[in-house]
Amino acid sequence: MKWPQGWRETSLLQVCELNPRLTAEEKPAGDTPVSFVPMSAVDESIGAIIEPETRSFAEVQKGYTPFREGDLLFAKVTPCMENGKAALARDLVNGFGFGSTEFHVLRPMPNVLLAEFLFHFVRQSWFRAQAAAAFVGTGGLQRVPPEFFKRVRLPLPPLPEQQRIVEMLREADALVQDKSSAAQRFDKLVQARYRQQFGPYFASDGLRSPVRIGEYLESAQYGISEAMGESGSHAVLRMNSITTSGWWNLRDLKYADVSTRDAKATELRDGDVLFNRTNSKELVGKCAIWRDAAGRFSFASYLVRLRLKKGLWPEFLWATLNSPYGKYRLFNAAKQAVSMANVSPTDLARITIPLPSPEEQQAFADFVRDIEAQRKQLIETVESFDKLMPALVAQALSGRLTAAWREQHRAELDAAIRARDEALGAPTRSEAVQPTVRAPPERSTGFARPRRQALIDQLSAFQREVLSTLRHEWRSAVLVDDPAVFDDFCTSPRTAWRLEGFAAGRDEVRRALEQLAAMGLVRKMSLPHDNRSTLRTEFLTAFRPLRGDETGSRAEEDTALQDAEQVVEKLKRREQEGR
């Protein structure tokens, strides 16, 4: 991209320090209070640290990530959509903070890069997508490696223009936050009414009129495991469709083609409660009440539909599970597995709650519905502002919004450009190289879809899930001869949920892939890899899903050259990261 006059493109780590350590001079006394920030204390919607803890320096100086006022926190671990959370460190106790090891810390270079400019840059959706594409897996977790930041190129305006861009975005963001803050007040109204009306049911010696949730569950239905995209017969509700305070967020829907049987099984009715059974331990158990909406909806397998018997109002159960008591019980009921926590319908059914009279529950339900109607009107205006913000940020970070301002402040900018280039050195010239690629002709597998579906219908449950994992979650070639890649395929949170419950190891997964390849349902390949220790070219075994044309109406095509290019590129990147 051609940047405006006076801008330069630079490596992110040329203008930022990554994960800086505390120097001996910076370290305070052991009893000095400092801020402590777990992942759950970062509010992704506003990019800010909310309600950090206060601990002594002695408690956190070992085993935690240090940062100071003005640093940028970026979530590097993604057990469940955490990746990409970013926040500026502000209002820290004694100017110091420590976070969990789930964070990377970026410290902008003084007098060259403003922290708020960097904040808006890393919050862009394309940046988060690139970070996700750079994931490496260890122990079942997905992480953004430090090497990712070495590859990031940052547009760098002179400092006064950065300040002008930040001010413009700050004004726009303040308008959105004012609307969002008003929406959050509805949460407080519901919580206050709940405490006022049902507080007496929570006595110091126990609950009044206690019942187990399972006594009033008519049914608990798991969701679907279909591939999701931008189109399909049904909109699919996912874990991020439920906010942390228990409302619906339907702005980023995905779609799937749902069979008649699955559509009937996952039908949603007004008053159904959708429960998030799998998430991080802090977020597992989120729930929301479904209200009739235009269109056809289903829900993903990490949600469970709860349909209640007469006597327990969904509004009361929803408010109880979202109350401090409910969150405490859910947190303790959650079973940790690798990086995910799970609360099964059976675990949920065991939780004890009070049961007020029908009249009390009905009065509370009427109040909640009134709140919902008012909140919906406000949220519609908030969403209209939110839709404009990504485009506004992109325009600002390209220099288009400050074009007129730039001309009016040319002398000031020229001086800032000289100061910046003295600090960084003169920009280097880059030369573009255009490679020539010759692709061999494609050859058809000759494998028609009806016959393939007949084979799929004969698969065992385990074979079917391995196939679905490769086709719908992994979606590219998996190198089974590369232990790190294959371990990630078997244990990554985005794939392992399909295989949990089969008690299958890596040998069983590989055997299933071999069987699927023998049936022609996946492609088995040998891909070149240069072994640096032996200085020889080895060939690694990989499996990938079959591909088809855009309409999906013809037999799938074998595009071996694309396979080789893609996976060899991944191998090169892994080697570079390992240096």
mmCIF file of C-alpha atoms in Angstrom, residues 229-574:
data_model
loop_
_atom_site.group_PDB
_atom_site.id
_atom_site.type_symbol
_atom_site.label_atom_id
_atom_site.label_comp_id
_atom_site.label_asym_id
_atom_site.label_seq_id
_atom_site.Cartn_x
_atom_site.Cartn_y
_atom_site.Cartn_z
ATOM 1 C CA GLY A 229 -20.008 -20.326 6.946
ATOM 2 C CA GLU A 230 -21.580 -17.220 5.517
ATOM 3 C CA SER A 231 -24.672 -18.983 4.181
ATOM 4 C CA GLY A 232 -26.900 -21.916 5.043
ATOM 5 C CA SER A 233 -30.426 -22.928 5.937
ATOM 6 C CA HIS A 234 -30.125 -21.854 9.600
ATOM 7 C CA ALA A 235 -28.322 -19.171 11.572
ATOM 8 C CA VAL A 236 -26.262 -20.934 14.248
ATOM 9 C CA LEU A 237 -25.976 -19.509 17.768
ATOM 10 C CA ARG A 238 -22.459 -19.922 19.212
ATOM 11 C CA MET A 239 -20.760 -19.302 22.554
ATOM 12 C CA ASN A 240 -19.903 -15.707 21.595
ATOM 13 C CA SER A 241 -23.580 -15.106 20.763
ATOM 14 C CA ILE A 242 -24.159 -14.882 24.544
ATOM 15 C CA THR A 243 -22.672 -11.931 26.405
ATOM 16 C CA THR A 244 -21.065 -12.353 29.822
ATOM 17 C CA SER A 245 -24.116 -10.717 31.428
ATOM 18 C CA GLY A 246 -26.584 -13.062 29.712
ATOM 19 C CA TRP A 247 -27.940 -11.179 26.695
ATOM 20 C CA TRP A 248 -27.951 -12.134 23.036
ATOM 21 C CA ASN A 249 -25.426 -10.664 20.599
ATOM 22 C CA LEU A 250 -26.553 -11.657 17.098
ATOM 23 C CA ARG A 251 -24.283 -9.346 15.097
ATOM 24 C CA ASP A 252 -21.741 -11.974 13.992
ATOM 25 C CA LEU A 253 -23.856 -14.949 13.013
ATOM 26 C CA LYS A 254 -22.608 -17.970 11.084
ATOM 27 C CA TYR A 255 -24.834 -20.273 9.056
ATOM 28 C CA ALA A 256 -25.082 -23.985 8.337
ATOM 29 C CA ASP A 257 -27.190 -26.344 6.288
ATOM 30 C CA VAL A 258 -29.108 -28.248 8.970
ATOM 31 C CA SER A 259 -30.882 -31.516 8.237
ATOM 32 C CA THR A 260 -34.606 -31.849 8.906
ATOM 33 C CA ARG A 261 -33.910 -34.183 11.826
ATOM 34 C CA ASP A 262 -31.381 -31.837 13.453
ATOM 35 C CA ALA A 263 -33.579 -28.809 12.817
ATOM 36 C CA LYS A 264 -36.432 -30.475 14.658
ATOM 37 C CA ALA A 265 -34.173 -31.583 17.532
ATOM 38 C CA THR A 266 -32.689 -28.081 17.994
ATOM 39 C CA GLU A 267 -35.892 -26.105 17.462
ATOM 40 C CA LEU A 268 -36.029 -22.984 19.652
ATOM 41 C CA ARG A 269 -39.119 -21.718 21.423
ATOM 42 C CA ASP A 270 -39.778 -18.505 23.300
ATOM 43 C CA GLY A 271 -38.561 -19.046 26.877
ATOM 44 C CA ASP A 272 -35.927 -21.699 26.135
ATOM 45 C CA VAL A 273 -32.690 -21.122 28.050
ATOM 46 C CA LEU A 274 -29.437 -21.599 26.094
ATOM 47 C CA PHE A 275 -26.552 -22.633 28.348
ATOM 48 C CA ASN A 276 -22.858 -22.431 27.385
ATOM 49 C CA ARG A 277 -21.452 -25.759 28.577
ATOM 50 C CA THR A 278 -17.845 -25.353 27.319
ATOM 51 C CA ASN A 279 -15.677 -22.254 27.686
ATOM 52 C CA SER A 280 -12.894 -20.872 29.869
ATOM 53 C CA LYS A 281 -13.541 -21.514 33.556
ATOM 54 C CA GLU A 282 -14.506 -17.859 34.141
ATOM 55 C CA LEU A 283 -17.042 -17.843 31.294
ATOM 56 C CA VAL A 284 -18.461 -21.351 31.268
ATOM 57 C CA GLY A 285 -22.124 -21.345 32.262
ATOM 58 C CA LYS A 286 -23.139 -18.193 30.408
ATOM 59 C CA CYS A 287 -26.830 -18.399 29.567
ATOM 60 C CA ALA A 288 -29.515 -16.389 27.815
ATOM 61 C CA ILE A 289 -33.267 -16.675 27.264
ATOM 62 C CA TRP A 290 -34.392 -17.193 23.686
ATOM 63 C CA ARG A 291 -37.141 -14.951 22.356
ATOM 64 C CA ASP A 292 -38.962 -15.533 19.090
ATOM 65 C CA ALA A 293 -37.028 -13.934 16.224
ATOM 66 C CA ALA A 294 -37.455 -13.770 12.463
ATOM 67 C CA GLY A 295 -35.588 -16.473 10.563
ATOM 68 C CA ARG A 296 -34.538 -20.043 11.270
ATOM 69 C CA PHE A 297 -32.081 -20.638 14.106
ATOM 70 C CA SER A 298 -30.144 -23.574 15.487
ATOM 71 C CA PHE A 299 -27.262 -23.687 17.986
ATOM 72 C CA ALA A 300 -23.768 -25.148 18.136
ATOM 73 C CA SER A 301 -22.767 -28.192 20.137
ATOM 74 C CA TYR A 302 -21.072 -26.243 22.935
ATOM 75 C CA LEU A 303 -24.471 -24.812 23.823
ATOM 76 C CA VAL A 304 -27.267 -26.767 25.498
ATOM 77 C CA ARG A 305 -30.956 -25.913 25.194
ATOM 78 C CA LEU A 306 -32.755 -26.122 28.538
ATOM 79 C CA ARG A 307 -36.527 -26.474 28.375
ATOM 80 C CA LEU A 308 -38.169 -26.058 31.777
ATOM 81 C CA LYS A 309 -41.128 -27.694 33.447
ATOM 82 C CA LYS A 310 -43.995 -25.668 34.845
ATOM 83 C CA GLY A 311 -43.098 -24.118 38.177
ATOM 84 C CA LEU A 312 -39.679 -22.677 37.301
ATOM 85 C CA TRP A 313 -39.754 -19.498 35.219
ATOM 86 C CA PRO A 314 -36.857 -19.125 32.706
ATOM 87 C CA GLU A 315 -36.355 -15.501 33.776
ATOM 88 C CA PHE A 316 -35.768 -16.567 37.386
ATOM 89 C CA LEU A 317 -33.364 -19.386 36.437
ATOM 90 C CA TRP A 318 -31.499 -17.029 34.066
ATOM 91 C CA ALA A 319 -31.100 -14.334 36.722
ATOM 92 C CA THR A 320 -30.049 -16.901 39.347
ATOM 93 C CA LEU A 321 -27.334 -18.419 37.140
ATOM 94 C CA ASN A 322 -26.079 -14.906 36.324
ATOM 95 C CA SER A 323 -26.079 -13.864 40.000
ATOM 96 C CA PRO A 324 -22.950 -14.077 42.196
ATOM 97 C CA TYR A 325 -24.410 -17.225 43.795
ATOM 98 C CA GLY A 326 -25.016 -18.849 40.413
ATOM 99 C CA LYS A 327 -21.573 -17.969 39.059
ATOM 100 C CA TYR A 328 -19.962 -19.338 42.218
ATOM 101 C CA ARG A 329 -21.813 -22.653 41.869
ATOM 102 C CA LEU A 330 -21.011 -22.916 38.151
ATOM 103 C CA PHE A 331 -17.334 -22.117 38.721
ATOM 104 C CA ASN A 332 -17.074 -24.910 41.280
ATOM 105 C CA ALA A 333 -19.061 -27.351 39.123
ATOM 106 C CA ALA A 334 -16.807 -26.788 36.090
ATOM 107 C CA LYS A 335 -14.461 -29.634 35.163
ATOM 108 C CA GLN A 336 -11.155 -28.481 33.670
ATOM 109 C CA ALA A 337 -9.919 -30.355 30.594
ATOM 110 C CA VAL A 338 -6.718 -29.100 28.933
ATOM 111 C CA SER A 339 -7.518 -25.422 28.338
ATOM 112 C CA MET A 340 -11.306 -25.677 28.435
ATOM 113 C CA ALA A 341 -13.772 -26.039 31.279
ATOM 114 C CA ASN A 342 -17.028 -27.934 30.990
ATOM 115 C CA VAL A 343 -20.310 -27.976 32.907
ATOM 116 C CA SER A 344 -22.478 -30.793 31.609
ATOM 117 C CA PRO A 345 -26.285 -30.790 31.850
ATOM 118 C CA THR A 346 -25.870 -33.426 34.585
ATOM 119 C CA ASP A 347 -23.583 -31.101 36.574
ATOM 120 C CA LEU A 348 -26.012 -28.232 36.078
ATOM 121 C CA ALA A 349 -28.964 -30.351 37.179
ATOM 122 C CA ARG A 350 -27.285 -31.010 40.549
ATOM 123 C CA ILE A 351 -27.026 -27.304 41.425
ATOM 124 C CA THR A 352 -29.438 -26.234 44.171
ATOM 125 C CA ILE A 353 -31.401 -22.977 43.877
ATOM 126 C CA PRO A 354 -34.273 -21.453 45.843
ATOM 127 C CA LEU A 355 -37.775 -21.741 44.408
ATOM 128 C CA PRO A 356 -39.956 -18.668 45.064
ATOM 129 C CA SER A 357 -43.726 -18.791 44.662
ATOM 130 C CA PRO A 358 -45.247 -18.677 41.154
ATOM 131 C CA GLU A 359 -46.574 -15.174 41.837
ATOM 132 C CA GLU A 360 -43.106 -13.861 42.769
ATOM 133 C CA GLN A 361 -41.488 -15.468 39.731
ATOM 134 C CA GLN A 362 -44.189 -14.122 37.418
ATOM 135 C CA ALA A 363 -43.757 -10.560 38.718
ATOM 136 C CA PHE A 364 -39.991 -10.805 38.152
ATOM 137 C CA ALA A 365 -40.496 -12.284 34.661
ATOM 138 C CA ASP A 366 -42.746 -9.369 33.687
ATOM 139 C CA PHE A 367 -40.085 -6.925 34.899
ATOM 140 C CA VAL A 368 -37.364 -8.706 32.871
ATOM 141 C CA ARG A 369 -39.457 -8.591 29.697
ATOM 142 C CA ASP A 370 -39.985 -4.833 30.150
ATOM 143 C CA ILE A 371 -36.232 -4.374 30.570
ATOM 144 C CA GLU A 372 -35.584 -6.490 27.466
ATOM 145 C CA ALA A 373 -37.858 -4.305 25.331
ATOM 146 C CA GLN A 374 -36.186 -1.073 26.470
ATOM 147 C CA ARG A 375 -32.695 -2.531 26.129
ATOM 148 C CA LYS A 376 -33.395 -3.758 22.611
ATOM 149 C CA GLN A 377 -34.223 -0.243 21.424
ATOM 150 C CA LEU A 378 -30.996 1.137 22.859
ATOM 151 C CA ILE A 379 -28.862 -1.734 21.546
ATOM 152 C CA GLU A 380 -30.079 -1.106 18.003
ATOM 153 C CA THR A 381 -28.588 2.389 18.111
ATOM 154 C CA VAL A 382 -25.355 1.065 19.662
ATOM 155 C CA GLU A 383 -25.006 -1.525 16.904
ATOM 156 C CA SER A 384 -25.389 1.116 14.205
ATOM 157 C CA PHE A 385 -22.452 3.001 15.743
ATOM 158 C CA ASP A 386 -20.399 -0.185 16.150
ATOM 159 C CA LYS A 387 -20.748 -1.024 12.471
ATOM 160 C CA LEU A 388 -19.197 2.299 11.544
ATOM 161 C CA MET A 389 -16.176 2.031 13.861
ATOM 162 C CA PRO A 390 -14.070 -0.578 11.947
ATOM 163 C CA ALA A 391 -14.418 1.441 8.740
ATOM 164 C CA LEU A 392 -13.581 4.640 10.610
ATOM 165 C CA VAL A 393 -10.448 3.067 12.160
ATOM 166 C CA ALA A 394 -9.311 1.740 8.765
ATOM 167 C CA GLN A 395 -9.765 5.175 7.195
ATOM 168 C CA ALA A 396 -7.894 6.850 10.048
ATOM 169 C CA LEU A 397 -4.948 4.411 9.998
ATOM 170 C CA SER A 398 -4.589 4.849 6.234
ATOM 171 C CA GLY A 399 -4.222 8.628 6.577
ATOM 172 C CA ARG A 400 -7.375 9.504 4.662
ATOM 173 C CA LEU A 401 -9.103 11.246 7.590
ATOM 174 C CA THR A 402 -6.123 13.509 8.250
ATOM 175 C CA ALA A 403 -5.328 14.523 4.651
ATOM 176 C CA ALA A 404 -6.533 18.126 5.036
ATOM 177 C CA TRP A 405 -5.021 18.446 8.524
ATOM 178 C CA ARG A 406 -1.694 17.166 7.181
ATOM 179 C CA GLU A 407 -1.497 19.962 4.603
ATOM 180 C CA GLN A 408 -2.253 22.596 7.243
ATOM 181 C CA HIS A 409 0.532 21.387 9.568
ATOM 182 C CA ARG A 410 3.275 20.599 7.066
ATOM 183 C CA ALA A 411 6.074 22.512 8.873
ATOM 184 C CA GLU A 412 5.323 20.805 12.210
ATOM 185 C CA LEU A 413 5.189 17.413 10.532
ATOM 186 C CA ASP A 414 8.477 17.916 8.652
ATOM 187 C CA ALA A 415 10.271 18.539 11.954
ATOM 188 C CA ALA A 416 8.620 15.446 13.503
ATOM 189 C CA ILE A 417 9.592 13.319 10.488
ATOM 190 C CA ARG A 418 13.244 14.305 10.874
ATOM 191 C CA ALA A 419 13.179 13.507 14.599
ATOM 192 C CA ARG A 420 11.555 10.119 13.966
ATOM 193 C CA ASP A 421 14.029 9.150 11.230
ATOM 194 C CA GLU A 422 16.952 10.176 13.417
ATOM 195 C CA ALA A 423 15.641 7.814 16.101
ATOM 196 C CA LEU A 424 14.962 4.913 13.727
ATOM 197 C CA GLY A 425 17.493 5.522 10.996
ATOM 198 C CA ALA A 426 16.759 6.199 7.342
ATOM 199 C CA PRO A 427 14.056 3.953 5.850
ATOM 200 C CA THR A 428 15.356 1.138 3.649
ATOM 201 C CA ARG A 429 14.240 0.653 0.082
ATOM 202 C CA SER A 430 12.476 -2.587 -0.795
ATOM 203 C CA GLU A 431 12.409 -4.321 -4.173
ATOM 204 C CA ALA A 432 9.442 -6.394 -5.278
ATOM 205 C CA VAL A 433 10.067 -9.852 -6.738
ATOM 206 C CA GLN A 434 7.361 -11.500 -8.851
ATOM 207 C CA PRO A 435 7.765 -15.298 -8.919
ATOM 208 C CA THR A 436 6.552 -17.414 -11.815
ATOM 209 C CA VAL A 437 4.492 -20.451 -10.839
ATOM 210 C CA ARG A 438 3.610 -23.233 -13.283
ATOM 211 C CA ALA A 439 0.755 -25.410 -12.105
ATOM 212 C CA PRO A 440 0.270 -28.923 -13.516
ATOM 213 C CA PRO A 441 -3.152 -29.703 -14.972
ATOM 214 C CA GLU A 442 -5.764 -30.763 -12.455
ATOM 215 C CA ARG A 443 -7.029 -34.315 -12.650
ATOM 216 C CA SER A 444 -10.383 -35.459 -11.365
ATOM 217 C CA THR A 445 -10.627 -37.991 -8.577
ATOM 218 C CA GLY A 446 -13.598 -39.437 -10.454
ATOM 219 C CA PHE A 447 -15.429 -39.795 -7.163
ATOM 220 C CA ALA A 448 -19.060 -38.644 -7.387
ATOM 221 C CA ARG A 449 -20.829 -37.132 -4.390
ATOM 222 C CA PRO A 450 -23.698 -39.679 -4.063
ATOM 223 C CA ARG A 451 -21.235 -42.554 -3.801
ATOM 224 C CA ARG A 452 -19.104 -40.620 -1.321
ATOM 225 C CA GLN A 453 -22.125 -39.925 0.881
ATOM 226 C CA ALA A 454 -22.968 -43.607 0.892
ATOM 227 C CA LEU A 455 -19.490 -44.344 2.271
ATOM 228 C CA ILE A 456 -19.830 -41.616 4.904
ATOM 229 C CA ASP A 457 -23.102 -43.170 6.064
ATOM 230 C CA GLN A 458 -21.241 -46.435 6.780
ATOM 231 C CA LEU A 459 -18.531 -44.855 8.961
ATOM 232 C CA SER A 460 -18.259 -45.534 12.674
ATOM 233 C CA ALA A 461 -19.005 -42.669 15.058
ATOM 234 C CA PHE A 462 -15.266 -42.184 15.700
ATOM 235 C CA GLN A 463 -14.338 -42.226 11.990
ATOM 236 C CA ARG A 464 -17.115 -39.717 11.308
ATOM 237 C CA GLU A 465 -15.809 -37.314 13.975
ATOM 238 C CA VAL A 466 -12.207 -37.574 12.714
ATOM 239 C CA LEU A 467 -13.461 -36.787 9.205
ATOM 240 C CA SER A 468 -15.532 -33.857 10.483
ATOM 241 C CA THR A 469 -12.539 -32.554 12.459
ATOM 242 C CA LEU A 470 -10.361 -32.538 9.337
ATOM 243 C CA ARG A 471 -13.055 -31.088 7.074
ATOM 244 C CA HIS A 472 -14.743 -28.530 9.307
ATOM 245 C CA GLU A 473 -12.350 -27.518 12.106
ATOM 246 C CA TRP A 474 -8.832 -28.044 10.673
ATOM 247 C CA ARG A 475 -9.735 -27.387 7.005
ATOM 248 C CA SER A 476 -6.218 -27.919 5.647
ATOM 249 C CA ALA A 477 -3.509 -30.559 5.495
ATOM 250 C CA VAL A 478 -2.395 -32.097 8.797
ATOM 251 C CA LEU A 479 1.192 -33.379 8.903
ATOM 252 C CA VAL A 480 0.968 -36.614 10.872
ATOM 253 C CA ASP A 481 4.774 -37.088 10.682
ATOM 254 C CA ASP A 482 5.341 -33.745 12.426
ATOM 255 C CA PRO A 483 4.729 -34.464 16.149
ATOM 256 C CA ALA A 484 3.951 -30.837 17.059
ATOM 257 C CA VAL A 485 1.437 -30.358 14.236
ATOM 258 C CA PHE A 486 -0.247 -33.716 14.803
ATOM 259 C CA ASP A 487 -0.422 -33.120 18.557
ATOM 260 C CA ASP A 488 -2.122 -29.792 17.851
ATOM 261 C CA PHE A 489 -4.620 -31.544 15.558
ATOM 262 C CA CYS A 490 -5.485 -34.090 18.255
ATOM 263 C CA THR A 491 -5.591 -31.790 21.290
ATOM 264 C CA SER A 492 -6.288 -28.243 20.083
ATOM 265 C CA PRO A 493 -9.457 -26.759 21.669
ATOM 266 C CA ARG A 494 -10.928 -26.041 18.239
ATOM 267 C CA THR A 495 -10.705 -29.753 17.309
ATOM 268 C CA ALA A 496 -10.496 -31.857 20.487
ATOM 269 C CA TRP A 497 -14.113 -31.259 21.486
ATOM 270 C CA ARG A 498 -15.228 -33.586 18.674
ATOM 271 C CA LEU A 499 -13.028 -36.435 19.881
ATOM 272 C CA GLU A 500 -13.619 -36.114 23.610
ATOM 273 C CA GLY A 501 -15.468 -39.110 24.968
ATOM 274 C CA PHE A 502 -13.836 -41.643 22.603
ATOM 275 C CA ALA A 503 -10.730 -42.085 24.804
ATOM 276 C CA ALA A 504 -8.709 -42.333 21.593
ATOM 277 C CA GLY A 505 -4.979 -41.618 21.398
ATOM 278 C CA ARG A 506 -2.920 -40.332 18.498
ATOM 279 C CA ASP A 507 -2.413 -43.827 17.065
ATOM 280 C CA GLU A 508 -6.174 -44.333 16.821
ATOM 281 C CA VAL A 509 -6.609 -40.923 15.168
ATOM 282 C CA ARG A 510 -3.900 -41.669 12.605
ATOM 283 C CA ARG A 511 -5.380 -45.110 11.926
ATOM 284 C CA ALA A 512 -8.760 -43.502 11.268
ATOM 285 C CA LEU A 513 -7.165 -41.045 8.830
ATOM 286 C CA GLU A 514 -5.481 -43.958 7.005
ATOM 287 C CA GLN A 515 -8.852 -45.733 6.761
ATOM 288 C CA LEU A 516 -10.573 -42.599 5.469
ATOM 289 C CA ALA A 517 -7.842 -42.153 2.850
ATOM 290 C CA ALA A 518 -8.221 -45.785 1.749
ATOM 291 C CA MET A 519 -11.928 -45.130 1.189
ATOM 292 C CA GLY A 520 -11.142 -41.981 -0.804
ATOM 293 C CA LEU A 521 -12.824 -39.661 1.687
ATOM 294 C CA VAL A 522 -9.621 -37.714 2.399
ATOM 295 C CA ARG A 523 -6.395 -37.338 0.440
ATOM 296 C CA LYS A 524 -3.094 -38.828 1.647
ATOM 297 C CA MET A 525 0.026 -37.009 0.450
ATOM 298 C CA SER A 526 3.813 -37.020 0.799
ATOM 299 C CA LEU A 527 5.255 -33.528 1.129
ATOM 300 C CA PRO A 528 8.924 -32.470 0.942
ATOM 301 C CA HIS A 529 10.767 -31.202 3.997
ATOM 302 C CA ASP A 530 14.453 -30.232 4.221
ATOM 303 C CA ASN A 531 16.039 -31.790 7.296
ATOM 304 C CA ARG A 532 18.704 -29.350 8.520
ATOM 305 C CA SER A 533 20.512 -31.936 10.623
ATOM 306 C CA THR A 534 20.980 -34.509 7.819
ATOM 307 C CA LEU A 535 20.981 -31.996 4.926
ATOM 308 C CA ARG A 536 18.582 -34.283 3.088
ATOM 309 C CA THR A 537 15.090 -33.793 1.733
ATOM 310 C CA GLU A 538 12.597 -35.973 3.583
ATOM 311 C CA PHE A 539 8.960 -36.592 2.728
ATOM 312 C CA LEU A 540 6.331 -36.213 5.438
ATOM 313 C CA THR A 541 2.941 -37.897 5.359
ATOM 314 C CA ALA A 542 -0.078 -35.578 5.467
ATOM 315 C CA PHE A 543 -3.835 -35.860 5.087
ATOM 316 C CA ARG A 544 -6.159 -33.171 3.804
ATOM 317 C CA PRO A 545 -9.880 -32.847 2.996
ATOM 318 C CA LEU A 546 -10.978 -33.316 -0.602
ATOM 319 C CA ARG A 547 -11.759 -30.175 -2.559
ATOM 320 C CA GLY A 548 -14.551 -29.353 -4.968
ATOM 321 C CA ASP A 549 -15.517 -26.600 -7.357
ATOM 322 C CA GLU A 550 -17.271 -23.451 -6.111
ATOM 323 C CA THR A 551 -20.774 -24.803 -6.685
ATOM 324 C CA GLY A 552 -19.963 -28.210 -5.260
ATOM 325 C CA SER A 553 -21.851 -29.860 -8.135
ATOM 326 C CA ARG A 554 -18.956 -31.761 -9.756
ATOM 327 C CA ALA A 555 -16.553 -34.368 -8.501
ATOM 328 C CA GLU A 556 -13.798 -32.927 -6.329
ATOM 329 C CA GLU A 557 -10.476 -31.985 -7.877
ATOM 330 C CA ASP A 558 -6.967 -33.034 -6.912
ATOM 331 C CA THR A 559 -4.838 -29.882 -6.565
ATOM 332 C CA ALA A 560 -1.594 -31.394 -5.359
ATOM 333 C CA LEU A 561 0.625 -28.425 -6.199
ATOM 334 C CA GLN A 562 -1.440 -26.150 -3.976
ATOM 335 C CA ASP A 563 -1.150 -28.705 -1.177
ATOM 336 C CA ALA A 564 2.625 -28.797 -1.481
ATOM 337 C CA GLU A 565 3.009 -25.034 -1.673
ATOM 338 C CA GLN A 566 0.782 -24.421 1.362
ATOM 339 C CA VAL A 567 2.329 -27.014 3.638
ATOM 340 C CA VAL A 568 5.926 -26.330 2.594
ATOM 341 C CA GLU A 569 5.298 -22.676 3.408
ATOM 342 C CA LYS A 570 4.064 -23.733 6.858
ATOM 343 C CA LEU A 571 7.189 -25.846 7.348
ATOM 344 C CA LYS A 572 9.457 -22.944 6.418
ATOM 345 C CA ARG A 573 7.633 -20.675 8.837
ATOM 346 C CA ARG A 574 7.970 -23.225 11.651
#
